[in-house]
Amino acid sequence: MTNARIAEVLDQIADLLEFEGANPFRVRAYRNAGRVVHDLPEAISDILASPDRKLTDIDGIGADLAEKITTLVGTGKLPFLEELLARTPESVLALLRIAGLGPKKAAVLYKELGVKTLADLKAACESHRVQELKGFGAKTEQIILAGMELAQTAADRMLWADADAEAQALLAHFKPLKAVKQIAMAGSYRRGRETVGDLDILVDSDDMPAVMDHFAKLPAVKTLVARGDTKMSVRLDSGLGVDLRVVPAKSFGAALQYFTGSKDHNVVLRGMAKDRGLKINEYGIFRGEKYLAGKTEEEIYAALDLPCFAPEIREARQEFAWAAAGELPKLVELADIRGDLHMHTTESDGNNTLEEMAAAAKTRGLKYIAITDHSQRATIANGLTPERLKKLWKRIDKFNATDPGILVLKGVECDILEKGGLDLPDDVLAEADWVICSVHYGQNQTRAQITARILEAIEHPHVAAIAHPTGRLINRRKPYEVDLEAVFTAAAKHHKLLELNATPQRLDLSDIQCAAAKRHGVKIVIGTDSHRVESLAQMRVGIIQARRAGLTKEDVANTRTWGQLQKLIGKK
Ligand code: DGT
Ligand code: CA
Ligand code: CA
Ligand code: ZN
């Protein structure tokens, strides 16, 4: 069981206890433990597996919590949570999933308005009965309505990176099984969509019962949904569904192609096959009854004179037009990346020092990184005043002087102030190697206001890039109102970069937005926004989204050497 999943359970317990009006200290203990587990750099399951270590040695985990976590990890279940869930009304569980509506407010709605279902809640918001309650306002009503919409999709779709953790565990589980000749993940997971509805896994085997029995033994399996001759579906503890299909070797490529999708991509493909008098399905490609190919994806596409498209672009967007014109882009790869230009250290809200971040980045093969701690306006993130920033930059100079084998750039993530303008004076910004700007505050302003703030930052001579340009959090927060067309136009004009923030819940700009930026001639910088050394690995998630956008090495700014990149942004 992953730390993220354990943290989720602890958080849910805190919510349910709070809804019941339990002792606030008890609620806080669970909430706090959830955060501690989530932020822990090593896996709880590893600690439990080592005989000379105890969970209670972790700050914030007492004897009672340690016992519950041990049960949860050991059995995949927690009787205490099940009791809590059993006595909480179903509708309240739905209410608790809405962002911006904590357990306290959910309790008020439940008791005062008799809101029992999401439909009740929607009606109560729309008839403005919610804003009459103490502690609620017109804004809360809007937040609830928007949150309900997001909660609906959040319940259905998991972040790609979370699904990736489940997928890797699944593949590792099958590794020792001799009956498996080939195994592959298909579906939206393979295409790298930012969220995944369910996992689709394909197995080539002559012993279907052995494969299915082994699948059922996966510790993360919660319920068996269906088991047939060739297909089996389960639901995992995390709520993610998994479809497993066993296919013969001669159809493995055909099935992989078919179940990778997307559905729209396959519709186009079937049409092209039909035009040539061929038939294509999950078993192979046929002329009449005659099987032509199906062992590999390559031979399926080759039968239609098509290249074997990277899974990330199989969305029926541009790929067929590119192929027809012979202009299929060579998509950017992780190995192309030379630097990471967005990360935080213990100086602001990060968990590792600049020396630790640099060492970890060097191990990953990076040639340069920028330390971009927050500026002073970000009080909640311990943002830096000009004085503290200059001190940090002196430390960076000293560090670089030790010849560490990686270049550390003096950067900053500078807030774009609510009233407009930047959070640091020009003479300070002038000393930086790398300035990225973000809107963290005033996200509820009008489209005109927010757009004007961002355009002003783009026009500022010392600014290199805009970080997470829309501010969205997938499944949790909608993007703020911003005229992206205007942002793209300005960025192109002033040779400024836009970020593809690789944090799995951000992926901001999105794939479609990155493609639009490219059409305007804007270069994209992929940054991990790491707050700890482990998160540097998120670069891979950013790369997948960049590939979905059709970006090449040339389109991604941080595939360049630092010298080339400086020229690109017109510095030095
Ligand atoms: P998801 O799970 O909602 O994130 O998205 P997918 O793309 O993984 O969709 P899923 O799991 O329903 O099906 C996996 C793939 O199987 C899908 O991308 C294309 C293929 N597929 C499934 N059902 C159909 C269908 O009715 N027609 C066609 N052409 N393809 C289908
Ligand atoms: Ca799927
Ligand atoms: Ca599926
Ligand atoms: Zn940041």
XYZ file of C-alpha atoms and ligand atoms in Angstrom:
606
model
C 0.000 0.000 0.000
C 1.392 3.397 -0.980
C 1.938 6.232 1.480
C -0.503 8.328 -0.554
C -3.231 5.739 -0.029
C -2.531 5.465 3.729
C -2.617 9.257 3.994
C -5.936 9.303 2.178
C -7.430 6.870 4.696
C -6.146 8.907 7.659
C -7.569 12.056 6.114
C -10.901 10.408 5.534
C -11.049 9.304 9.172
C -10.324 12.896 10.224
C -13.176 14.116 8.001
C -15.640 11.571 9.315
C -14.723 12.220 12.940
C -15.028 15.945 12.399
C -18.413 15.501 10.771
C -19.536 13.636 13.881
C -18.307 16.467 16.076
C -15.532 14.412 17.693
C -12.896 15.899 19.981
C -10.904 18.413 17.873
C -7.580 17.098 19.205
C -8.409 13.641 17.974
C -9.409 15.010 14.575
C -6.187 16.989 14.373
C -4.087 13.936 15.273
C -5.436 12.052 12.258
C -5.172 15.041 9.963
C -1.598 15.641 11.055
C -0.648 11.966 10.696
C -2.095 12.002 7.178
C 0.189 14.873 6.233
C 3.226 13.287 7.884
C 2.683 9.988 6.050
C 2.060 11.763 2.753
C 5.294 13.740 3.039
C 7.431 10.868 4.318
C 10.308 10.249 1.898
C 10.317 6.465 2.472
C 7.521 3.927 2.169
C 5.626 3.062 5.348
C 5.527 -0.546 4.144
C 9.360 -0.591 4.091
C 9.514 0.667 7.673
C 7.010 -1.984 8.750
C 9.037 -4.652 6.969
C 12.258 -3.855 8.797
C 12.382 -5.559 12.208
C 14.483 -2.947 14.011
C 12.277 0.041 13.205
C 9.041 1.335 14.690
C 6.345 3.579 13.244
C 6.124 5.382 16.582
C 9.624 6.771 15.916
C 8.006 9.015 13.304
C 6.973 12.416 14.642
C 3.197 12.658 14.845
C 2.528 8.893 14.966
C 1.545 7.609 18.397
C 0.888 4.061 19.553
C -2.792 4.056 18.560
C -2.140 5.421 15.079
C 0.801 3.063 14.564
C -1.450 0.118 15.364
C -4.135 1.287 12.927
C -1.622 1.883 10.137
C -0.107 -1.564 10.732
C -3.540 -3.186 10.436
C -4.342 -1.177 7.331
C -1.111 -2.062 5.536
C -1.150 -5.679 6.715
C -4.743 -6.503 5.809
C -5.675 -3.790 3.333
C -8.590 -2.947 5.604
C -9.296 -0.995 8.760
C -12.277 -2.063 10.896
C -12.330 1.354 12.609
C -12.835 3.117 9.267
C -15.470 0.608 8.220
C -17.434 1.268 11.427
C -17.194 5.005 10.808
C -18.331 4.609 7.207
C -21.212 2.365 8.244
C -22.655 4.966 10.576
C -22.190 7.958 8.242
C -25.089 8.674 5.875
C -24.171 7.880 2.245
C -25.050 11.395 1.129
C -22.643 12.942 3.623
C -19.793 10.934 2.115
C -20.639 12.524 -1.204
C -20.749 15.977 0.405
C -17.319 15.441 1.938
C -15.779 14.892 -1.470
C -16.616 18.437 -2.537
C -13.627 20.792 -2.399
C -14.348 23.923 -0.390
C -16.916 22.144 1.726
C -15.277 20.778 4.840
C -16.862 18.359 7.320
C -18.103 21.208 9.555
C -20.017 22.865 6.740
C -21.288 19.515 5.527
C -22.659 18.894 9.022
C -24.465 22.259 9.046
C -26.036 21.598 5.636
C -27.102 18.151 6.725
C -28.643 19.312 9.997
C -30.043 22.738 9.126
C -31.278 22.205 5.581
C -31.799 18.475 5.619
C -29.516 18.168 2.600
C -29.240 14.428 2.071
C -28.207 13.994 -1.544
C -26.093 15.884 -4.037
C -29.299 16.775 -5.875
C -30.647 18.324 -2.637
C -27.453 20.309 -2.267
C -27.592 21.579 -5.826
C -31.205 22.646 -5.389
C -30.393 24.371 -2.081
C -27.565 26.327 -3.712
C -29.647 27.289 -6.727
C -32.539 28.522 -4.608
C -30.005 30.452 -2.495
C -31.011 28.817 0.777
C -27.374 28.016 1.492
C -26.214 31.632 1.644
C -28.723 32.368 4.400
C -26.969 29.976 6.778
C -24.509 31.327 9.313
C -20.954 31.120 7.981
C -22.091 30.705 4.383
C -22.293 33.333 1.628
C -23.088 33.767 -2.043
C -19.465 32.906 -2.853
C -19.726 29.641 -0.889
C -22.724 28.693 -2.988
C -20.708 29.196 -6.159
C -17.749 27.264 -4.754
C -20.036 24.384 -3.794
C -21.640 24.263 -7.238
C -18.263 24.270 -8.971
C -16.936 21.746 -6.450
C -19.837 19.381 -7.087
C -18.973 19.273 -10.750
C -15.318 18.530 -10.010
C -16.214 15.960 -7.330
C -18.204 14.061 -9.904
C -15.222 13.624 -12.239
C -12.784 13.158 -9.344
C -14.836 10.189 -8.175
C -14.564 8.681 -11.655
C -11.021 9.488 -12.702
C -7.655 9.097 -10.967
C -4.544 11.233 -11.558
C -2.204 9.575 -14.041
C 0.672 9.467 -11.559
C -1.459 7.692 -8.934
C -2.651 5.203 -11.537
C 0.999 4.774 -12.525
C 1.871 3.654 -8.985
C -0.912 1.039 -9.169
C 0.152 -0.021 -12.671
C 3.784 -0.512 -11.650
C 2.711 -2.603 -8.638
C 0.519 -4.712 -10.924
C 3.319 -5.350 -13.415
C 5.705 -6.246 -10.578
C 3.118 -8.664 -9.193
C 2.933 -10.515 -12.499
C 6.695 -10.548 -13.093
C 7.434 -13.869 -11.331
C 4.522 -15.690 -12.992
C 5.863 -18.133 -15.576
C 2.496 -18.460 -17.329
C 2.842 -14.858 -18.565
C 4.598 -14.677 -21.934
C 3.889 -11.003 -22.666
C 2.180 -8.335 -20.588
C 1.326 -4.719 -21.399
C -0.744 -1.825 -20.134
C -3.136 -0.325 -22.673
C -5.912 2.290 -22.436
C -5.706 5.914 -21.353
C -2.898 5.026 -18.952
C -0.651 4.065 -21.860
C -1.686 7.180 -23.766
C -0.638 9.229 -20.734
C -3.920 11.066 -20.256
C -3.773 13.369 -17.234
C -6.443 11.265 -15.533
C -7.303 7.611 -15.930
C -10.761 6.020 -15.703
C -9.531 2.458 -15.337
C -6.467 0.371 -16.145
C -6.536 -2.013 -19.097
C -3.988 -4.785 -18.936
C -3.273 -7.392 -21.612
C -1.623 -10.742 -21.062
C -0.380 -13.283 -23.588
C -0.622 -16.709 -21.969
C -1.619 -20.316 -22.622
C -2.752 -20.747 -19.042
C -5.627 -18.336 -18.429
C -6.773 -19.801 -15.092
C -3.257 -19.404 -13.641
C -3.127 -15.762 -14.762
C -6.551 -14.968 -13.319
C -5.896 -16.775 -10.035
C -2.665 -14.846 -9.665
C -4.438 -11.557 -10.473
C -6.956 -12.239 -7.704
C -4.074 -12.577 -5.221
C -2.825 -9.025 -5.816
C -2.918 -7.445 -2.318
C -4.502 -4.226 -3.606
C -7.560 -6.021 -5.000
C -10.661 -5.102 -3.036
C -13.468 -6.689 -5.006
C -13.802 -9.060 -7.901
C -16.230 -7.442 -10.306
C -16.381 -10.141 -12.966
C -14.457 -13.190 -14.149
C -15.092 -14.737 -17.551
C -13.110 -16.960 -19.908
C -10.757 -14.306 -21.227
C -11.601 -11.175 -19.250
C -11.494 -10.375 -15.558
C -12.357 -7.077 -13.848
C -11.510 -6.012 -10.320
C -11.653 -2.904 -8.196
C -8.601 -1.901 -6.152
C -8.594 -0.431 -2.622
C -7.874 2.968 -4.151
C -11.158 2.740 -6.088
C -9.409 2.222 -9.423
C -10.898 -0.437 -11.683
C -8.690 -2.844 -13.637
C -9.719 -4.838 -16.718
C -7.452 -7.764 -17.509
C -7.703 -9.546 -20.837
C -5.887 -12.696 -21.884
C -5.171 -12.807 -25.620
C -3.382 -15.279 -27.920
C 0.098 -14.388 -29.206
C -1.072 -13.918 -32.792
C -3.523 -11.228 -31.599
C -1.379 -9.555 -28.949
C -0.386 -6.558 -31.090
C -3.892 -6.180 -32.445
C -5.355 -6.217 -28.940
C -2.722 -3.790 -27.683
C -3.551 -1.441 -30.533
C -7.303 -1.827 -30.054
C -7.359 -1.419 -26.286
C -4.855 1.420 -26.249
C -7.343 3.465 -28.216
C -8.319 6.119 -28.123
C -11.751 5.203 -29.316
C -11.708 8.136 -31.760
C -8.303 7.114 -33.095
C -9.616 3.590 -33.679
C -12.672 4.865 -35.514
C -10.430 6.650 -38.036
C -8.250 3.557 -38.349
C -11.209 1.278 -39.021
C -12.376 3.681 -41.718
C -8.987 3.608 -43.413
C -8.957 -0.196 -43.281
C -12.425 -0.364 -44.809
C -11.359 1.903 -47.691
C -8.740 -0.710 -48.560
C -11.134 -3.603 -48.271
C -9.628 -4.673 -44.940
C -11.150 -5.336 -41.529
C -9.411 -4.475 -38.266
C -10.386 -5.538 -34.764
C -8.836 -6.733 -31.498
C -7.919 -10.083 -33.090
C -5.967 -8.762 -36.041
C -6.244 -7.255 -39.477
C -8.113 -9.329 -42.056
C -8.957 -9.498 -45.748
C -12.274 -11.274 -45.690
C -11.698 -14.205 -43.346
C -7.970 -14.238 -44.030
C -5.755 -13.136 -41.117
C -3.017 -10.809 -42.361
C -1.309 -9.572 -39.197
C -1.736 -9.039 -35.448
C 1.351 -10.148 -33.520
C 2.667 -6.619 -33.082
C 1.262 -3.106 -33.300
C 3.866 -2.205 -35.915
C 2.511 -4.766 -38.380
C -1.062 -3.568 -37.855
C -0.139 0.019 -38.680
C 2.208 -1.089 -41.458
C -0.676 -2.929 -43.149
C -2.316 0.483 -43.512
C 0.950 2.209 -44.534
C 0.952 4.111 -41.279
C 3.754 4.681 -38.772
C 3.350 3.071 -35.355
C 2.164 6.259 -33.623
C 3.454 6.960 -30.121
C 0.554 6.073 -27.779
C 0.504 9.644 -26.430
C -0.732 11.098 -29.718
C -3.408 8.508 -30.525
C -6.265 10.921 -29.915
C -7.454 11.599 -33.462
C -6.214 15.178 -33.168
C -3.300 15.769 -35.571
C -1.631 12.399 -35.954
C -3.287 11.236 -39.185
C -2.744 14.585 -40.891
C 0.901 14.559 -39.785
C 1.381 11.036 -41.116
C -0.277 11.895 -44.447
C 1.986 14.907 -44.876
C 5.069 12.981 -43.742
C 5.441 15.459 -40.896
C 5.153 13.276 -37.848
C 7.033 15.192 -35.119
C 9.887 13.437 -33.349
C 8.492 13.707 -29.830
C 10.623 14.962 -26.951
C 12.054 12.323 -24.594
C 13.124 12.333 -20.981
C 16.751 11.838 -22.034
C 16.582 15.150 -23.976
C 16.104 17.161 -20.784
C 19.207 18.979 -19.581
C 17.890 21.115 -16.740
C 15.055 21.579 -14.271
C 14.108 25.200 -13.695
C 11.465 25.051 -10.983
C 12.164 23.759 -7.474
C 12.005 24.790 -3.835
C 14.285 24.261 -0.867
C 14.051 24.512 2.919
C 14.566 28.278 2.476
C 10.869 28.550 1.556
C 8.456 25.580 1.590
C 10.704 22.774 0.352
C 11.927 19.789 2.358
C 15.540 19.570 1.168
C 18.463 21.980 1.041
C 19.863 23.395 -2.160
C 22.902 21.136 -1.780
C 20.640 18.071 -1.538
C 18.536 19.148 -4.508
C 21.686 19.726 -6.571
C 23.166 16.337 -5.676
C 19.913 14.536 -6.521
C 19.568 16.425 -9.818
C 23.151 15.555 -10.745
C 22.457 11.882 -10.057
C 19.539 12.167 -12.476
C 21.941 13.372 -15.135
C 20.871 17.026 -15.157
C 23.448 19.652 -16.099
C 21.779 22.638 -14.462
C 18.944 23.476 -12.075
C 17.399 26.701 -10.887
C 16.513 27.128 -7.237
C 13.213 28.998 -7.373
C 12.085 29.534 -3.817
C 9.012 31.683 -3.251
C 9.098 35.455 -2.900
C 7.872 37.294 0.208
C 4.167 37.635 -0.754
C 3.791 33.878 -0.429
C 3.671 34.114 3.360
C 2.039 30.707 3.649
C 5.060 29.196 1.842
C 7.625 31.115 3.924
C 8.469 33.356 0.940
C 11.784 35.203 0.891
C 12.380 38.920 1.402
C 15.018 40.523 -0.848
C 17.546 40.231 1.999
C 16.963 36.515 2.534
C 16.998 35.939 -1.209
C 20.349 37.672 -1.630
C 21.787 35.591 1.181
C 20.575 32.423 -0.529
C 22.093 33.554 -3.819
C 25.448 34.115 -2.068
C 25.245 30.533 -0.835
C 24.565 29.388 -4.388
C 27.636 31.278 -5.648
C 29.728 29.577 -2.980
C 28.260 26.198 -3.845
C 29.026 26.626 -7.547
C 32.583 27.636 -6.623
C 33.113 24.159 -5.124
C 32.878 22.731 -8.646
C 29.939 20.422 -7.818
C 29.515 19.023 -11.334
C 26.157 20.695 -11.861
C 25.343 24.358 -12.372
C 22.936 25.842 -9.826
C 21.183 28.959 -11.068
C 20.104 31.813 -8.848
C 16.375 31.788 -9.399
C 13.160 32.850 -7.780
C 9.461 32.103 -8.175
C 8.222 35.649 -7.916
C 4.582 36.296 -7.097
C 2.504 38.468 -9.405
C 0.816 40.771 -6.908
C -2.975 41.105 -6.683
C -2.810 44.793 -7.564
C -0.447 44.043 -10.446
C 3.324 44.297 -10.516
C 5.935 41.917 -9.162
C 6.735 41.019 -5.593
C 10.425 41.995 -5.826
C 12.123 45.263 -6.843
C 13.757 45.441 -10.287
C 17.298 45.736 -8.928
C 16.876 42.406 -7.101
C 15.328 40.676 -10.104
C 18.213 41.987 -12.236
C 20.647 39.909 -10.163
C 18.794 36.657 -10.780
C 19.779 34.139 -13.455
C 16.232 32.900 -13.804
C 12.920 34.501 -12.812
C 9.614 32.664 -13.098
C 6.387 34.380 -12.118
C 3.152 32.971 -10.758
C -0.320 33.993 -9.765
C -0.886 32.491 -6.315
C -3.122 35.208 -4.863
C -6.176 36.970 -6.243
C -7.205 33.959 -8.291
C -10.861 34.952 -8.095
C -10.335 38.218 -9.969
C -11.939 38.869 -13.350
C -10.509 37.631 -16.623
C -9.429 41.157 -17.536
C -7.622 41.681 -14.225
C -5.761 38.373 -14.182
C -4.829 38.595 -17.856
C -3.468 42.124 -17.367
C -1.377 40.987 -14.387
C 0.160 38.127 -16.369
C 0.800 40.258 -19.479
C 2.593 42.813 -17.338
C 4.846 40.072 -15.974
C 5.551 38.770 -19.480
C 6.568 42.249 -20.600
C 8.917 42.710 -17.642
C 12.519 42.565 -18.933
C 13.864 40.362 -16.120
C 11.143 37.727 -16.290
C 11.928 34.500 -18.180
C 8.771 32.427 -17.779
C 5.275 32.170 -16.344
C 4.848 29.180 -14.020
C 1.673 27.055 -13.985
C -0.110 29.629 -16.190
C -3.736 28.660 -15.455
C -3.538 27.714 -11.767
C -5.744 24.656 -12.128
C -5.500 21.663 -9.796
C -6.850 18.580 -11.556
C -10.017 17.272 -9.880
C -9.758 20.008 -7.223
C -9.644 23.526 -8.543
C -10.683 25.025 -11.857
C -8.262 27.269 -13.715
C -8.566 30.944 -12.938
C -10.079 33.169 -15.602
C -7.366 34.102 -18.092
C -7.218 34.944 -21.776
C -4.647 32.390 -22.892
C -4.660 33.605 -26.493
C -3.432 36.988 -25.268
C -0.843 35.290 -23.064
C 0.461 33.189 -25.988
C 0.642 36.216 -28.267
C 2.536 38.269 -25.691
C 4.894 35.419 -24.809
C 5.752 34.936 -28.491
C 6.307 38.648 -28.996
C 8.597 39.041 -25.970
C 10.390 35.696 -26.374
C 9.197 34.489 -23.000
C 8.605 30.886 -22.005
C 5.500 29.254 -20.585
C 5.746 26.400 -18.132
C 4.406 22.924 -18.357
C 4.416 22.294 -14.616
C 5.021 18.573 -14.169
C 3.365 18.224 -10.753
C 0.842 15.435 -11.430
C -2.126 17.408 -10.078
C -1.144 20.517 -12.034
C 0.057 19.576 -15.548
C -0.349 23.235 -16.297
C -0.301 24.144 -19.210
C -2.288 21.100 -20.308
C -1.482 19.051 -23.425
C -3.980 20.952 -25.578
C -2.796 24.315 -24.255
C 0.856 23.436 -24.925
C -0.070 22.567 -28.502
C -1.806 25.940 -28.842
C 1.228 27.729 -27.388
C 3.420 25.973 -29.952
C 1.192 27.206 -32.774
C 1.920 30.725 -31.538
C 5.652 30.011 -31.632
C 6.024 29.893 -27.845
C 8.636 27.585 -26.301
C 7.669 25.491 -23.304
C 9.787 24.909 -20.201
C 9.009 21.732 -18.261
C 9.598 22.194 -14.530
C 8.987 19.716 -11.737
C 8.197 22.323 -9.055
C 9.878 19.883 -6.673
C 9.565 20.446 -2.952
C 11.723 17.393 -2.177
C 14.395 15.403 -3.990
C 12.053 12.528 -4.901
C 9.782 14.861 -6.884
C 12.509 15.509 -9.438
C 11.256 12.210 -10.922
C 8.060 14.048 -11.924
C 9.894 15.289 -15.001
C 8.742 12.052 -16.629
C 5.083 12.977 -16.085
C 5.721 16.366 -17.680
C 7.449 14.745 -20.656
C 4.450 12.503 -21.290
C 2.128 15.524 -21.404
C 4.564 17.371 -23.679
C 4.523 14.378 -26.023
C 0.719 14.425 -25.988
C 1.002 18.041 -27.131
C 3.199 16.911 -30.034
C 6.212 18.817 -28.699
C 9.691 18.038 -30.016
C 13.067 18.527 -28.346
C 13.269 21.886 -30.128
C 9.911 23.015 -28.652
C 11.031 22.365 -25.071
C 13.390 25.054 -23.837
C 15.164 23.061 -21.138
C 16.515 20.515 -23.609
C 19.069 23.210 -24.431
C 22.355 23.923 -22.716
C 22.112 26.786 -20.260
C 24.104 28.952 -22.674
C 21.640 28.295 -25.511
C 18.700 28.833 -23.203
C 20.042 32.210 -22.077
C 20.184 33.324 -25.700
C 16.637 32.115 -26.229
C 15.318 34.347 -23.444
C 17.528 37.227 -24.506
C 19.775 37.239 -21.440
C 23.505 37.945 -21.703
P -10.544 5.694 -19.494
O -10.432 4.310 -18.962
O -11.907 6.267 -19.398
O -9.527 6.623 -18.922
O -10.228 5.667 -21.073
P -9.756 4.460 -21.991
O -9.341 5.069 -23.280
O -8.761 3.607 -21.288
O -11.097 3.683 -22.278
P -11.623 2.234 -21.845
O -10.972 1.720 -20.631
O -13.104 2.343 -21.819
O -11.250 1.336 -23.094
C -9.918 1.077 -23.446
C -9.735 1.201 -24.918
O -10.469 0.154 -25.573
C -10.262 2.470 -25.546
O -9.342 3.509 -25.530
C -10.560 2.024 -26.946
C -10.968 0.607 -26.796
N -12.438 0.489 -26.782
C -13.200 0.206 -25.726
N -14.489 0.150 -26.077
C -14.535 0.418 -27.385
C -15.586 0.518 -28.337
O -16.756 0.351 -28.038
N -15.219 0.835 -29.601
C -13.922 1.022 -29.945
N -13.608 1.346 -31.188
N -12.922 0.953 -29.088
C -13.226 0.644 -27.824
Ca -9.124 2.488 -19.335
Ca -11.415 -0.395 -19.375
Zn 6.616 26.649 -7.316
